[in-house]
Structure formats: C-alpha cells, structure tokens
Amino acid sequence: MECVETNKMKGTGQYKDKSLHTNLILQMVLTATIALLFVPTTYVVYKLALDYGWKTYRKVGAHITVQKMYFTVSCFSLILKIDSFFEGLIMIFYALLQMGDGGVMPWIPGAMALLCLFGLFLARKAVSDENHWIMILFIIIQVSFIGVDGWMLYVQTYDTDPWYIILFYGATSLFMAVITLAYSIKCEMNFGKGLKPFVHWSLFGTKRPITSISTDQTLPLDDGDTDYTNYTVDNDLQQAILKQNRSSTNTYPTV
C-alpha cells in the first residue's frame, strides 16, 4: 500500500519532493523483507497450532464444552492485543492529522485513543472476573470507537485525492472492532458456565511454575505467563491427569 501511495504521489504534479524516489526504494526493500519473514513465521505458527490441543487439555481438562469456551477466550485475548494497533494507534494518527490540517475537534480522536486502550484492560479484567457490567462498559466503548472511526474516515477521505493508507487502515479498524464486539458478546454469554477457574489475568501478574503435580493453583490464560522451569514430560502428564480427575468431579452445563 505504501508503494502504491508513493507511486501515486510521484505521478502527480502536486508533489515535487525528490526524496519520494528514495522512500519508494526503502518501501520496496521493507516489503520484500516482510515477504521473506512470512515463510518462517508461518512455519512457527503451524508448529504452535499442532501443540495447541495438548496445551488446552493440560490447562482445562478433557471436557469439550470447557475447551470450546477456553478457545473462545483465547481468541478474544489475541484480538485485544491486535486491537491495540488497530484502535489505539489509528486514533492517535487521526488526532495528529486533525492538528496538522487545522481540523475541528482534534481532541475527540485523542480522547478516544486513551479510552480504547483503557477498554482493552477492562475487557481482560471482565473475562477474568466474569463481570457483566465491565464487559458491557467495554462493549459501549467499542460501539463509540466504531462511530468515531467512521466519522474520521469520512472527514479524512477526499474524492479528488484519496489517501489509500487511511482508507485501508480505517476500514480494517472498523472490521476488527466488529469482530471484537462479536467475541466480547460470545465471551459474556459463557460467563458462569465453569470457565472462570481456568482463566487468570492481572495487570502485574507473576509467572507461575508448573513443576509440582500436587499444586491446586489455576493456570493462567496466556502461555507467556507460565514459566516451564524444570519441565519434564512425566510431571506434565501427571499434572494433566490430576487436573482431569479434579475437574471430573464438577458438572458443567452444555451449550
């Protein structure tokens, strides 16, 4: 997209900056580098996906309903991390554009950026505590973001000189906001159905080793929060069996 944008600028008489050619070369090099990194990244993601089922079983047991709810929360957690780029940064970008162009009310996207970042923490807290009111507040923030993003996208779109990057970035942000809304509602519908003991999150959480088969601690949601110190296959298998034995005594409703 950057290469297309730069070529468009070079083809018009409005921009006579000689640095555009240098920018185009750098953008082409960056695009080629990203394309090369795509191959090993895809391989790593594939290997991690193969191990996902076992990690889920080790954390929540063999109950299919709980595994499905855990998968939904895992997807929601990943979406929230992506939203920090597609929601927070785009509002900062809009605020800078409004300030540079002398636009009206540049403080609106600036305030929305802070509100979106705060909302991402609220969403994680809502899922961890299974708090309906916090989740509803997060949903309201998402709806507000969709409104502000749509308004700013309309303001910054010019028929005579469209800026492709803004169109793509803004449209993708709207799409991600809709996906976030769908998953937040889906997670809220699963509140109170037995997943809470298996989901842990705190802003300043500490790593929790899983080296003892006698521990009763609940495991955190993110794999990055878990320290696999002194990890062995035997300990891991024994802990999974004990966790399954404990969870088998509970009755989970079906959905």
Tab-separated table of C-alpha atoms in Angstrom:
chain	number	residue	atom	x	y	z
A	1	MET	CA	0.000	0.000	0.000
A	2	GLU	CA	2.842	2.397	0.776
A	3	CYS	CA	4.440	1.690	-2.604
A	4	VAL	CA	1.156	2.354	-4.400
A	5	GLU	CA	0.682	5.563	-2.422
A	6	THR	CA	4.187	6.803	-3.236
A	7	ASN	CA	3.808	5.994	-6.936
A	8	LYS	CA	0.560	7.945	-6.996
A	9	MET	CA	2.270	10.940	-5.382
A	10	LYS	CA	5.149	10.788	-7.886
A	11	GLY	CA	2.706	10.713	-10.788
A	12	THR	CA	1.002	13.952	-9.786
A	13	GLY	CA	2.342	17.444	-10.214
A	14	GLN	CA	1.435	18.386	-6.672
A	15	TYR	CA	4.444	16.648	-5.094
A	16	LYS	CA	7.922	17.569	-6.398
A	17	ASP	CA	9.962	16.200	-3.499
A	18	LYS	CA	12.986	14.222	-4.778
A	19	SER	CA	13.015	12.136	-1.607
A	20	LEU	CA	9.924	10.294	-2.860
A	21	HIS	CA	12.136	8.088	-5.041
A	22	THR	CA	14.297	7.196	-2.035
A	23	ASN	CA	11.197	6.478	0.018
A	24	LEU	CA	9.888	4.177	-2.707
A	25	ILE	CA	13.121	2.159	-2.722
A	26	LEU	CA	13.057	1.805	1.066
A	27	GLN	CA	9.410	0.758	0.964
A	28	MET	CA	10.155	-1.894	-1.667
A	29	VAL	CA	13.018	-3.269	0.440
A	30	LEU	CA	10.771	-3.344	3.507
A	31	THR	CA	8.028	-5.132	1.561
A	32	ALA	CA	10.485	-7.766	0.320
A	33	THR	CA	11.835	-8.275	3.854
A	34	ILE	CA	8.340	-8.787	5.257
A	35	ALA	CA	7.603	-11.276	2.462
A	36	LEU	CA	10.723	-13.263	3.355
A	37	LEU	CA	9.857	-13.270	7.059
A	38	PHE	CA	6.366	-14.510	6.229
A	39	VAL	CA	7.648	-18.019	5.434
A	40	PRO	CA	9.394	-18.813	8.771
A	41	THR	CA	6.622	-17.065	10.686
A	42	THR	CA	4.007	-19.263	9.022
A	43	TYR	CA	6.033	-22.366	9.888
A	44	VAL	CA	6.326	-21.372	13.556
A	45	VAL	CA	2.590	-20.649	13.754
A	46	TYR	CA	1.867	-24.050	12.204
A	47	LYS	CA	4.037	-25.847	14.787
A	48	LEU	CA	2.384	-23.952	17.634
A	49	ALA	CA	-1.066	-24.805	16.287
A	50	LEU	CA	-0.210	-28.509	16.368
A	51	ASP	CA	0.587	-28.240	20.074
A	52	TYR	CA	-2.447	-26.127	20.972
A	53	GLY	CA	-4.790	-29.037	21.656
A	54	TRP	CA	-2.435	-30.630	24.178
A	55	LYS	CA	-1.853	-27.337	25.965
A	56	THR	CA	-5.593	-26.768	26.193
A	57	TYR	CA	-6.122	-30.258	27.605
A	58	ARG	CA	-3.373	-29.729	30.159
A	59	LYS	CA	-4.986	-26.476	31.320
A	60	VAL	CA	-8.711	-27.217	31.330
A	61	GLY	CA	-9.045	-30.986	31.035
A	62	ALA	CA	-10.899	-33.097	28.502
A	63	HIS	CA	-14.375	-31.572	28.829
A	64	ILE	CA	-15.331	-30.489	25.292
A	65	THR	CA	-17.635	-27.657	26.389
A	66	VAL	CA	-14.977	-26.074	28.596
A	67	GLN	CA	-12.374	-26.466	25.841
A	68	LYS	CA	-14.625	-24.610	23.386
A	69	MET	CA	-15.188	-21.781	25.861
A	70	TYR	CA	-11.455	-21.617	26.553
A	71	PHE	CA	-10.754	-21.427	22.824
A	72	THR	CA	-13.194	-18.510	22.525
A	73	VAL	CA	-11.476	-16.645	25.363
A	74	SER	CA	-8.058	-17.350	23.818
A	75	CYS	CA	-9.206	-15.858	20.503
A	76	PHE	CA	-10.645	-12.854	22.336
A	77	SER	CA	-7.363	-12.332	24.173
A	78	LEU	CA	-5.464	-12.370	20.874
A	79	ILE	CA	-7.931	-9.945	19.278
A	80	LEU	CA	-7.471	-7.495	22.156
A	81	LYS	CA	-3.725	-7.456	21.561
A	82	ILE	CA	-4.269	-6.771	17.863
A	83	ASP	CA	-6.743	-4.008	18.737
A	84	SER	CA	-4.008	-2.021	20.449
A	85	PHE	CA	-2.670	-1.369	16.936
A	86	PHE	CA	-5.926	-1.083	15.032
A	87	GLU	CA	-7.782	1.017	17.599
A	88	GLY	CA	-5.354	2.919	19.797
A	89	LEU	CA	-2.795	3.902	17.178
A	90	ILE	CA	-5.277	4.868	14.486
A	91	MET	CA	-6.971	7.311	16.855
A	92	ILE	CA	-3.594	8.878	17.643
A	93	PHE	CA	-2.996	9.068	13.891
A	94	TYR	CA	-6.341	10.781	13.364
A	95	ALA	CA	-5.592	13.262	16.161
A	96	LEU	CA	-2.245	14.197	14.587
A	97	LEU	CA	-3.877	14.636	11.184
A	98	GLN	CA	-6.547	16.891	12.645
A	99	MET	CA	-3.939	19.005	14.433
A	100	GLY	CA	-1.772	19.286	11.317
A	101	ASP	CA	-4.652	20.139	8.990
A	102	GLY	CA	-6.292	22.523	11.421
A	103	GLY	CA	-9.299	20.248	11.620
A	104	VAL	CA	-12.142	20.630	14.049
A	105	MET	CA	-12.052	18.957	17.439
A	106	PRO	CA	-8.745	17.017	17.279
A	107	TRP	CA	-9.228	16.159	20.960
A	108	ILE	CA	-12.016	13.702	20.102
A	109	PRO	CA	-9.781	11.042	18.467
A	110	GLY	CA	-7.121	11.739	21.114
A	111	ALA	CA	-9.556	11.056	23.937
A	112	MET	CA	-10.894	8.037	22.062
A	113	ALA	CA	-7.366	6.610	21.819
A	114	LEU	CA	-6.968	6.710	25.607
A	115	LEU	CA	-10.446	5.292	26.089
A	116	CYS	CA	-9.762	2.406	23.700
A	117	LEU	CA	-6.501	1.463	25.413
A	118	PHE	CA	-8.244	1.596	28.789
A	119	GLY	CA	-11.043	-0.542	27.363
A	120	LEU	CA	-8.608	-3.291	26.367
A	121	PHE	CA	-7.590	-3.691	30.019
A	122	LEU	CA	-11.244	-3.622	31.054
A	123	ALA	CA	-12.047	-6.449	28.658
A	124	ARG	CA	-9.334	-8.711	30.054
A	125	LYS	CA	-10.475	-7.932	33.587
A	126	ALA	CA	-14.104	-8.609	32.662
A	127	VAL	CA	-13.265	-12.050	31.281
A	128	SER	CA	-11.028	-12.939	34.222
A	129	ASP	CA	-13.650	-11.913	36.811
A	130	GLU	CA	-16.673	-12.807	34.640
A	131	ASN	CA	-18.085	-9.354	35.359
A	132	HIS	CA	-21.071	-8.480	33.166
A	133	TRP	CA	-21.024	-4.746	33.940
A	134	ILE	CA	-17.377	-4.320	32.991
A	135	MET	CA	-17.961	-6.219	29.764
A	136	ILE	CA	-20.993	-4.045	28.958
A	137	LEU	CA	-18.827	-0.950	29.502
A	138	PHE	CA	-16.243	-2.374	27.112
A	139	ILE	CA	-18.953	-3.032	24.509
A	140	ILE	CA	-20.101	0.599	24.808
A	141	ILE	CA	-16.509	1.738	24.231
A	142	GLN	CA	-16.306	-0.435	21.116
A	143	VAL	CA	-19.531	0.994	19.720
A	144	SER	CA	-18.207	4.515	20.393
A	145	PHE	CA	-14.981	3.649	18.589
A	146	ILE	CA	-16.916	2.478	15.532
A	147	GLY	CA	-18.776	5.793	15.449
A	148	VAL	CA	-15.660	7.957	15.842
A	149	ASP	CA	-13.637	5.860	13.390
A	150	GLY	CA	-16.380	6.056	10.769
A	151	TRP	CA	-16.683	9.821	11.241
A	152	MET	CA	-12.918	10.416	11.000
A	153	LEU	CA	-12.680	8.141	7.974
A	154	TYR	CA	-15.334	10.257	6.263
A	155	VAL	CA	-13.618	13.524	7.226
A	156	GLN	CA	-10.179	12.398	6.006
A	157	THR	CA	-11.413	10.971	2.686
A	158	TYR	CA	-11.085	13.212	-0.344
A	159	ASP	CA	-12.638	12.295	-3.692
A	160	THR	CA	-10.054	14.258	-5.678
A	161	ASP	CA	-7.018	12.866	-3.820
A	162	PRO	CA	-7.875	9.694	-1.874
A	163	TRP	CA	-5.335	8.507	0.662
A	164	TYR	CA	-5.272	4.735	0.268
A	165	ILE	CA	-3.455	4.088	3.533
A	166	ILE	CA	-6.128	5.857	5.577
A	167	LEU	CA	-8.903	4.054	3.710
A	168	PHE	CA	-7.306	0.652	4.281
A	169	TYR	CA	-6.283	1.325	7.890
A	170	GLY	CA	-9.647	2.820	8.834
A	171	ALA	CA	-11.685	0.098	7.117
A	172	THR	CA	-9.603	-2.640	8.743
A	173	SER	CA	-10.031	-0.979	12.140
A	174	LEU	CA	-13.805	-0.965	11.677
A	175	PHE	CA	-13.722	-4.633	10.709
A	176	MET	CA	-11.615	-5.542	13.763
A	177	ALA	CA	-13.973	-3.575	16.022
A	178	VAL	CA	-16.938	-5.596	14.733
A	179	ILE	CA	-15.032	-8.853	15.308
A	180	THR	CA	-14.120	-7.669	18.818
A	181	LEU	CA	-17.764	-6.903	19.546
A	182	ALA	CA	-18.841	-10.350	18.383
A	183	TYR	CA	-16.275	-12.137	20.560
A	184	SER	CA	-16.955	-9.950	23.594
A	185	ILE	CA	-20.654	-10.847	23.421
A	186	LYS	CA	-19.793	-14.507	22.912
A	187	CYS	CA	-17.464	-14.480	25.938
A	188	GLU	CA	-20.093	-12.758	28.079
A	189	MET	CA	-22.637	-15.435	27.163
A	190	ASN	CA	-20.227	-18.029	28.603
A	191	PHE	CA	-19.953	-16.299	31.993
A	192	GLY	CA	-20.955	-18.559	34.864
A	193	LYS	CA	-20.570	-21.803	32.904
A	194	GLY	CA	-17.456	-23.138	34.623
A	195	LEU	CA	-14.550	-21.474	32.822
A	196	LYS	CA	-13.575	-18.927	35.477
A	197	PRO	CA	-11.206	-21.224	37.479
A	198	PHE	CA	-9.094	-21.730	34.358
A	199	VAL	CA	-8.746	-18.072	33.335
A	200	HIS	CA	-6.379	-15.803	35.222
A	201	TRP	CA	-5.177	-12.322	34.377
A	202	SER	CA	-3.766	-9.420	36.326
A	203	LEU	CA	-2.062	-6.237	35.160
A	204	PHE	CA	1.118	-7.025	37.067
A	205	GLY	CA	0.812	-10.815	37.128
A	206	THR	CA	3.710	-13.028	38.144
A	207	LYS	CA	4.944	-16.154	36.444
A	208	ARG	CA	3.660	-19.417	37.839
A	209	PRO	CA	5.845	-22.530	37.521
A	210	ILE	CA	4.028	-25.814	36.933
A	211	THR	CA	6.607	-28.225	38.279
A	212	SER	CA	4.638	-29.804	41.124
A	213	ILE	CA	1.910	-32.371	40.492
A	214	SER	CA	0.317	-31.649	43.860
A	215	THR	CA	-0.409	-27.980	43.238
A	216	ASP	CA	-4.001	-26.762	43.276
A	217	GLN	CA	-3.273	-23.445	41.567
A	218	THR	CA	-5.201	-22.481	38.464
A	219	LEU	CA	-3.131	-21.897	35.374
A	220	PRO	CA	-3.139	-18.505	33.658
A	221	LEU	CA	-4.668	-17.878	30.282
A	222	ASP	CA	-1.570	-16.751	28.404
A	223	ASP	CA	1.237	-19.216	27.750
A	224	GLY	CA	3.674	-16.344	28.176
A	225	ASP	CA	2.651	-16.028	31.824
A	226	THR	CA	3.763	-19.592	32.572
A	227	ASP	CA	7.340	-20.474	33.457
A	228	TYR	CA	8.234	-24.030	32.404
A	229	THR	CA	11.176	-24.312	34.793
A	230	ASN	CA	12.357	-27.919	35.368
A	231	TYR	CA	9.754	-29.093	32.895
A	232	THR	CA	9.550	-32.855	32.249
A	233	VAL	CA	7.067	-34.875	30.244
A	234	ASP	CA	6.277	-37.110	33.234
A	235	ASN	CA	5.454	-34.184	35.513
A	236	ASP	CA	3.380	-32.546	32.822
A	237	LEU	CA	1.409	-35.728	32.133
A	238	GLN	CA	0.853	-36.434	35.824
A	239	GLN	CA	-0.379	-32.897	36.415
A	240	ALA	CA	-2.782	-33.163	33.479
A	241	ILE	CA	-4.175	-36.439	34.837
A	242	LEU	CA	-4.659	-34.968	38.303
A	243	LYS	CA	-6.328	-31.863	36.865
A	244	GLN	CA	-8.673	-34.058	34.841
A	245	ASN	CA	-9.520	-36.104	37.936
A	246	ARG	CA	-10.341	-32.924	39.873
A	247	SER	CA	-12.412	-31.434	37.064
A	248	SER	CA	-14.323	-34.679	36.504
A	249	THR	CA	-15.960	-34.224	39.898
A	250	ASN	CA	-17.584	-30.980	38.671
A	251	THR	CA	-20.651	-30.827	36.471
A	252	TYR	CA	-20.513	-28.426	33.557
A	253	PRO	CA	-23.653	-27.361	31.701
A	254	THR	CA	-23.713	-27.902	27.979
A	255	VAL	CA	-24.275	-25.190	25.425
